[in-house]
Coordinates of C-alpha atoms in Angstrom, one line a residue:
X30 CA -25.0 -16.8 -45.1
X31 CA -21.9 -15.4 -43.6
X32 CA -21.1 -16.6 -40.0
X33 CA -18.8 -14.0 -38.2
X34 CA -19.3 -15.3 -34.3
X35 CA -16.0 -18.0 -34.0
X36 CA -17.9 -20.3 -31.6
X37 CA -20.3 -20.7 -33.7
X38 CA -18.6 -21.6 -36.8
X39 CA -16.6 -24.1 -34.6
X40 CA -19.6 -25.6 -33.2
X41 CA -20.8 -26.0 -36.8
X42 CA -17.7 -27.7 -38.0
X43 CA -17.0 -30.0 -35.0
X44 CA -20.8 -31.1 -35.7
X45 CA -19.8 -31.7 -39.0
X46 CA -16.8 -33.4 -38.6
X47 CA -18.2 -35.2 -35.9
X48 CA -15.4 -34.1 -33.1
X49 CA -16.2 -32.8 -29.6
X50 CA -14.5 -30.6 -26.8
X51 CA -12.5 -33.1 -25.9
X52 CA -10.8 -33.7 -29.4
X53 CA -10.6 -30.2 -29.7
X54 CA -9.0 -30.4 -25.9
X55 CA -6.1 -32.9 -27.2
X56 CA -5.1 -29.7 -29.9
X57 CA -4.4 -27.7 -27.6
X58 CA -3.3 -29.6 -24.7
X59 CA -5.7 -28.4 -22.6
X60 CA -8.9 -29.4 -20.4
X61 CA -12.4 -29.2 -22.7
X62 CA -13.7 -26.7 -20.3
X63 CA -10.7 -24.7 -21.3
X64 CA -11.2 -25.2 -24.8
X65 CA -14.6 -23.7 -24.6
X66 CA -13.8 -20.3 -22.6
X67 CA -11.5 -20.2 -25.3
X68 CA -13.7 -20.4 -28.4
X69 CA -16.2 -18.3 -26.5
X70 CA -13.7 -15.4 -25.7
X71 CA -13.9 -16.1 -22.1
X72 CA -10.3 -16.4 -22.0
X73 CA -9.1 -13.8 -24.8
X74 CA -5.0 -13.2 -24.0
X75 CA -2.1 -13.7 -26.1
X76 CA -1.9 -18.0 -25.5
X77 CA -5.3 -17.8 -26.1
X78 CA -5.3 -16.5 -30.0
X79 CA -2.8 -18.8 -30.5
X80 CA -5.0 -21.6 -28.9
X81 CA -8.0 -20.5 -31.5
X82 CA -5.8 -20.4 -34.2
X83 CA -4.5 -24.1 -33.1
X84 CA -8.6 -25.1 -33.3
X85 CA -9.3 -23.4 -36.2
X86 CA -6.5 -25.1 -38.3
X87 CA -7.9 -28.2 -36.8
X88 CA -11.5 -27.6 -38.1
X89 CA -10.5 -26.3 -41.5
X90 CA -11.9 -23.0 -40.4
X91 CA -10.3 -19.8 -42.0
X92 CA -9.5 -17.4 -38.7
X93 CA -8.7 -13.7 -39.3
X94 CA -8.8 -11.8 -36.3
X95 CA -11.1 -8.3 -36.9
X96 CA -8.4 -5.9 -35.0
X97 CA -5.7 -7.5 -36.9
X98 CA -3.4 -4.4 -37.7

């Protein structure tokens, strides 16, 4: 089963790993309700790639943006 939607596949891990918004929160320095406009793509500009890139590393999750050129 592939998994393409990124809040999903962090939801999955942080379940698995047993974290939650606000551990994700510390990685980035920002408040968890922050953290999840982020992972949704609420918040999609430049600090925020580099903000899903911080939580993926975090999670062990492999992030390749599609429109990566």
């Amino acid at each position: 089963m592939l998994i393409t939607d990124f809040k999903e596949i962090v939801i999955v891990q942080m379940n698995r790993q047993g974290k939650n918004w606000r551990d994700l929160a510390a990685v980035i320095g920002k408040s968890d309700t922050y953290t999840k406009q982020v992972v949704s793509g609420m918040q999609s500009g430049p600090k925020a790639e580099i903000y899903r890139q911080l939580i993926a590393d975090n999670l062990g999750i492999a992030f390749v943006r599609e429109n990566a050129e």
